[in-house]
Short mmCIF file of C-alpha atoms and ligand atoms in Angstrom, two decimals:
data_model
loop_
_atom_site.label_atom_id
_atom_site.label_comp_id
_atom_site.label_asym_id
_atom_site.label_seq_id
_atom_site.Cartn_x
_atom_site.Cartn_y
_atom_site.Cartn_z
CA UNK A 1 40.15 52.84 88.98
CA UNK A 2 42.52 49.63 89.51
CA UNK A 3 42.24 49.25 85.74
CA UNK A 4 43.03 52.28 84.71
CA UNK A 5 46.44 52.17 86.41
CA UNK A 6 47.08 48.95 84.88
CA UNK A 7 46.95 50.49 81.22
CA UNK A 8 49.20 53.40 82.05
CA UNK A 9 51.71 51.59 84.04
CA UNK A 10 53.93 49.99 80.65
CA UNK A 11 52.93 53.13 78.46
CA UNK A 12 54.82 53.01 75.03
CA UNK A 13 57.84 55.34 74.60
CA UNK A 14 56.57 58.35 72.72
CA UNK A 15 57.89 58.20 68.56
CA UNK A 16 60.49 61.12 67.82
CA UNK A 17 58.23 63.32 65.70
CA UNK A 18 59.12 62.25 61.55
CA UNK A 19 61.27 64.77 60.49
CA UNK A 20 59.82 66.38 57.21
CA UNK A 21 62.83 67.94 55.09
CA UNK A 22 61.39 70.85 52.07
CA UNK A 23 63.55 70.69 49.40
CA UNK A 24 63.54 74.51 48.82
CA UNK A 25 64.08 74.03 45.37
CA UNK A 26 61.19 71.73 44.39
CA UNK A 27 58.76 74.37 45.89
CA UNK A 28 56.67 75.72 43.28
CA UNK A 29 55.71 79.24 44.31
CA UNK A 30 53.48 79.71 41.10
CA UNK A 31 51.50 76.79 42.62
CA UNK A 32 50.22 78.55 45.84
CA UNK A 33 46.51 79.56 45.26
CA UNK A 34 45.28 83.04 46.13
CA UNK A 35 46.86 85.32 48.32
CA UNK A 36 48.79 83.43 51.19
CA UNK A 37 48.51 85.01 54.80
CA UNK A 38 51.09 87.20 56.00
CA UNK A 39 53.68 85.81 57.76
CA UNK A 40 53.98 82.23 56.33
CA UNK A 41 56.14 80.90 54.43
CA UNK A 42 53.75 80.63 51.63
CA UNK A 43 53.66 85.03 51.83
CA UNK A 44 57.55 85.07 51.74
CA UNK A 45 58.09 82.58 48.63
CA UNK A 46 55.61 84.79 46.28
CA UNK A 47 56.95 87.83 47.85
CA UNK A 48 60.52 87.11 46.80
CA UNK A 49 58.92 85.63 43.06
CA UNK A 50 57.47 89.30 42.68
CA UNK A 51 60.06 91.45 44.11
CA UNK A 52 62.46 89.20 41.46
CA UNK A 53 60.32 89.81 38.52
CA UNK A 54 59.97 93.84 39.49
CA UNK A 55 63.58 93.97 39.61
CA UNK A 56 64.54 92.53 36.91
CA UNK A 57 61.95 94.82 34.82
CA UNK A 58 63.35 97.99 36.42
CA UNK A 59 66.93 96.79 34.88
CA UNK A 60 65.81 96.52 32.07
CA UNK A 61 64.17 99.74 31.49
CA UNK A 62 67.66 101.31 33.28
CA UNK A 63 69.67 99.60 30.57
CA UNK A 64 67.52 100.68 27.99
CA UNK A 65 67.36 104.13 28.91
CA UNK A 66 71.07 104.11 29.15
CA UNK A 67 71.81 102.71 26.06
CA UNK A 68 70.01 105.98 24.83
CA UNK A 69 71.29 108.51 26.25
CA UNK A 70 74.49 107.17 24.96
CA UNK A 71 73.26 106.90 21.44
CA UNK A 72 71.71 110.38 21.96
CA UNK A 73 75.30 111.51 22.73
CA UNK A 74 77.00 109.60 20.04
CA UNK A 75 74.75 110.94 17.47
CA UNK A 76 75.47 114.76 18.51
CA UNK A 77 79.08 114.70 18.97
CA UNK A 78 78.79 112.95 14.81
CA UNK A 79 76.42 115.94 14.03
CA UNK A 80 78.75 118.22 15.65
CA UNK A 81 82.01 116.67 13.95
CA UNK A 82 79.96 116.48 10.83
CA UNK A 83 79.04 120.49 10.63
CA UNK A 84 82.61 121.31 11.16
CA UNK A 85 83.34 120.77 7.72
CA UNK A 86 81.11 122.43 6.37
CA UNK A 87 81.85 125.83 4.81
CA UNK A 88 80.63 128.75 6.72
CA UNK A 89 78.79 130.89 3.80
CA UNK A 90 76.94 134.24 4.35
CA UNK A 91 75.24 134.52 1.16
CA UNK A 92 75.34 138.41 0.01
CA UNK A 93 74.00 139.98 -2.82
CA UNK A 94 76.14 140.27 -5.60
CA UNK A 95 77.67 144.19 -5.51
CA UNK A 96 79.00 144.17 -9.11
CA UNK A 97 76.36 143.82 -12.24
CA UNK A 98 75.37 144.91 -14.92
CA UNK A 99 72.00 147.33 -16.01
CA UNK A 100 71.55 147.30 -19.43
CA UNK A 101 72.53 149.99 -21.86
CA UNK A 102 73.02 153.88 -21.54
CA UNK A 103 69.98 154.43 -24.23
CA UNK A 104 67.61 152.40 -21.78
CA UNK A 105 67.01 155.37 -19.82
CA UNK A 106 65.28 158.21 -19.66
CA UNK A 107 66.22 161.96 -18.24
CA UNK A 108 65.19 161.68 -14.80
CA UNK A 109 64.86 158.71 -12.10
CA UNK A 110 65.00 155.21 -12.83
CA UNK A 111 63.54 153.28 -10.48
CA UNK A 112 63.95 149.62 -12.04
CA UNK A 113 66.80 148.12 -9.52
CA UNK A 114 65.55 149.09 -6.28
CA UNK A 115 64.17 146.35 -5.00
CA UNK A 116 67.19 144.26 -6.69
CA UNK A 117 70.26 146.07 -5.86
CA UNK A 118 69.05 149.02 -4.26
CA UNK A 119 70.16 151.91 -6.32
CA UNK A 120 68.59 154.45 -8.86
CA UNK A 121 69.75 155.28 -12.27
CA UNK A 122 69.85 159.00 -12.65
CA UNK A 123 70.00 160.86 -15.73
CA UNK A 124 70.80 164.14 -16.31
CA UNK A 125 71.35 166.13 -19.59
CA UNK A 126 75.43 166.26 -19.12
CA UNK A 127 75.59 163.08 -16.76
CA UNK A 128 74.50 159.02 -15.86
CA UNK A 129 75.22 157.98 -12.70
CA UNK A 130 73.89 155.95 -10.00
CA UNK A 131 72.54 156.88 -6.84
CA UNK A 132 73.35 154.02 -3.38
CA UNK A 133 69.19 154.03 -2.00
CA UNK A 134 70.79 154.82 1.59
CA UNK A 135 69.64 157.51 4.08
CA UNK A 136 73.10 158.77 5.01
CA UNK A 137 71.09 159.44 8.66
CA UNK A 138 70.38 156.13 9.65
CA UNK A 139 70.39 154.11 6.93
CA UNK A 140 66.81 154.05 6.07
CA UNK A 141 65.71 153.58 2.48
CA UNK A 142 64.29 156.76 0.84
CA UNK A 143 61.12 157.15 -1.32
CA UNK A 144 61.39 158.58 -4.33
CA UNK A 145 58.65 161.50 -4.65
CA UNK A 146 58.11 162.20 -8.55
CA UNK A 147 55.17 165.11 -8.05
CA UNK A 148 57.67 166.98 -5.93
CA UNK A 149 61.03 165.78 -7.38
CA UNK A 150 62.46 164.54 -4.46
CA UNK A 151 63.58 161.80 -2.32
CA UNK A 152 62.21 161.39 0.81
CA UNK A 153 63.09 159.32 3.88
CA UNK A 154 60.42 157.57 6.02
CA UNK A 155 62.63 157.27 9.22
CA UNK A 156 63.17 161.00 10.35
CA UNK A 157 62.13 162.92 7.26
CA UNK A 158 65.20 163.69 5.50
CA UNK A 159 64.75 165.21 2.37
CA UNK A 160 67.14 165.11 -0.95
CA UNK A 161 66.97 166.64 -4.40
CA UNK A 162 66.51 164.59 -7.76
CA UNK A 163 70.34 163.90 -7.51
CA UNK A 164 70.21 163.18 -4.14
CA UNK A 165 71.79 166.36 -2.23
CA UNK A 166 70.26 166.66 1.12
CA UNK A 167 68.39 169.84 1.86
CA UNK A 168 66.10 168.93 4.88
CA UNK A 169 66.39 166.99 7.94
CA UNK A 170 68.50 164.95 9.67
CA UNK A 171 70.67 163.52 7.40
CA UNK A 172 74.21 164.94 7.15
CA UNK A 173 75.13 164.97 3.51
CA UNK A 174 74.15 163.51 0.00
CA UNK A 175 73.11 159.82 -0.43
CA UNK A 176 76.13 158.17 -1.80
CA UNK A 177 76.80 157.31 -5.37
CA UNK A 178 77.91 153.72 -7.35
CA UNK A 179 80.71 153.28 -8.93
CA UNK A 180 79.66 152.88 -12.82
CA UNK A 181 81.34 152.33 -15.93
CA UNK A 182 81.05 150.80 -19.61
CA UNK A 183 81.89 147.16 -20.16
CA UNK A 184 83.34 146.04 -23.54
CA UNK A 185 79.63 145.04 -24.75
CA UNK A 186 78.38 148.44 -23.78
CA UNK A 187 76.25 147.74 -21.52
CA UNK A 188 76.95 149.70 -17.82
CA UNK A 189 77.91 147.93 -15.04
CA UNK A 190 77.61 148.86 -11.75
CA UNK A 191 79.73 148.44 -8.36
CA UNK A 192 78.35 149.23 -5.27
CA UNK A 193 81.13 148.35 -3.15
CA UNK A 194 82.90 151.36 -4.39
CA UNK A 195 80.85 154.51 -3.42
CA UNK A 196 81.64 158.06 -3.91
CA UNK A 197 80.73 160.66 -0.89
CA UNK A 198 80.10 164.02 -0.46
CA UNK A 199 80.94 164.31 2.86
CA UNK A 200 79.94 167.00 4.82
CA UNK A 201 82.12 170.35 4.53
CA UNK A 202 84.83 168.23 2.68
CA UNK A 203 85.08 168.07 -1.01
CA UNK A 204 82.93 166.03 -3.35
CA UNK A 205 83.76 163.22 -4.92
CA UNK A 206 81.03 163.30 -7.49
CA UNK A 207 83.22 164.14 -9.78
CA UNK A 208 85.74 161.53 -9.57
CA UNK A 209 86.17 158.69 -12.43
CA UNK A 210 84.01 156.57 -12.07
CA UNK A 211 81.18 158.35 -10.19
CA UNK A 212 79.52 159.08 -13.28
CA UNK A 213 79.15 158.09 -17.54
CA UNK A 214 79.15 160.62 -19.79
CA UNK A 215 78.45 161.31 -23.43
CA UNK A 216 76.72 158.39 -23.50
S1 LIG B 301 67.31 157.41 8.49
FE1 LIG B 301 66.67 158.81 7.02
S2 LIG B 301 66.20 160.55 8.12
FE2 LIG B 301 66.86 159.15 9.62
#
């Protein structure tokens, strides 16, 4: 027991713990092995290496998504500046032409430009003129019936005569005719921006210059 005293009577002053100093930047986090425990240092270092690299991915896509939305813009306002100068054109059928000579047709209906230019040559024995294929109802087209020498409309079941004088239905006077006249090669040319009414209880205009050819 005496002995024991004597060894812990001079005891040596206790050495100041050696202070360790981590150079923060000589720490490599990619070092660190599997997954460190939460809380330590280790857990905060590869934290802050991840959130870093997530960051700086999620800028990137910002910028590039940015970058086109603003090309996106650029490119409409140039498409936008671009159509301006271009010319505005409603393309129309042409409403003057020509249909071949007088001696090409027949006494009767002609039924050759319809689909074309939407009129019908009529020939009687005094007269040539053309007749505008336009319900003056509604503005359907009309069908020409040949077994009952009429003109018929689809719509609402107007009906006209060979020279296109309404008689039945709806419609509240004749279908209109072209202007038509000779050019210098003889052949006839037609205008269908000039048309000649009979309008209804008024007087005609069939007769006008230039509603119809004759002598030819
Ligand atoms: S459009 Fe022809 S009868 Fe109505």
């Amino acid at each position: 027991m005496a002995e024991t005293e004597k060894v812990n009577a001079n005891p040596e002053p206790a050495k100041p713990a050696a202070k360790v100093t981590v150079d923060a930047t000589k720490v490599d986090a990619t070092k660190y092995v599997g997954t460190p425990a939460v809380g330590t240092s280790k857990a905060a270092a590869a934290a802050g290496v991840s959130a870093t690299a997530s960051s700086t991915e999620i800028d990137r896509r910002r910028r590039r998504f940015a970058w086109a939305m603003v090309t996106g813009f650029l490119m409409a306002w140039f498409l936008a500046f671009f159509r301006f100068f271009l010319p505005r054109t409603l393309f129309e059928p042409n409403t003057i032409f020509k249909i071949g000579f007088p001696s090409d047709y027949a006494l009767g209906i002609d039924e050759k430009w319809l689909q074309q230019y939407r009129i019908w040559v009529d020939r009687t024995p005094d007269r040539l003129f053309v007749i505008y294929a336009r319900c003056t109802h509604l503005g359907c087209t009309p069908d020409w019936k040949p077994a009952e020498n009429k003109f018929k409309c689809p719509c609402h079941g107007s009906g006209y005569d060979s020279e296109g004088v309404n008689f039945e239905g709806p419609a509240p006077r004749p279908m209109d005719r072209a202007r038509i006249e000779l050019a210098p090669d003889g052949q006839i040319v037609v205008n269908t921006a000039i048309l000649y009414q009979w309008p209804k209880g008024q007087p005609s205009h069939f007769n006008d210059p230039g509603a119809y050819l004759t002598g030819v």
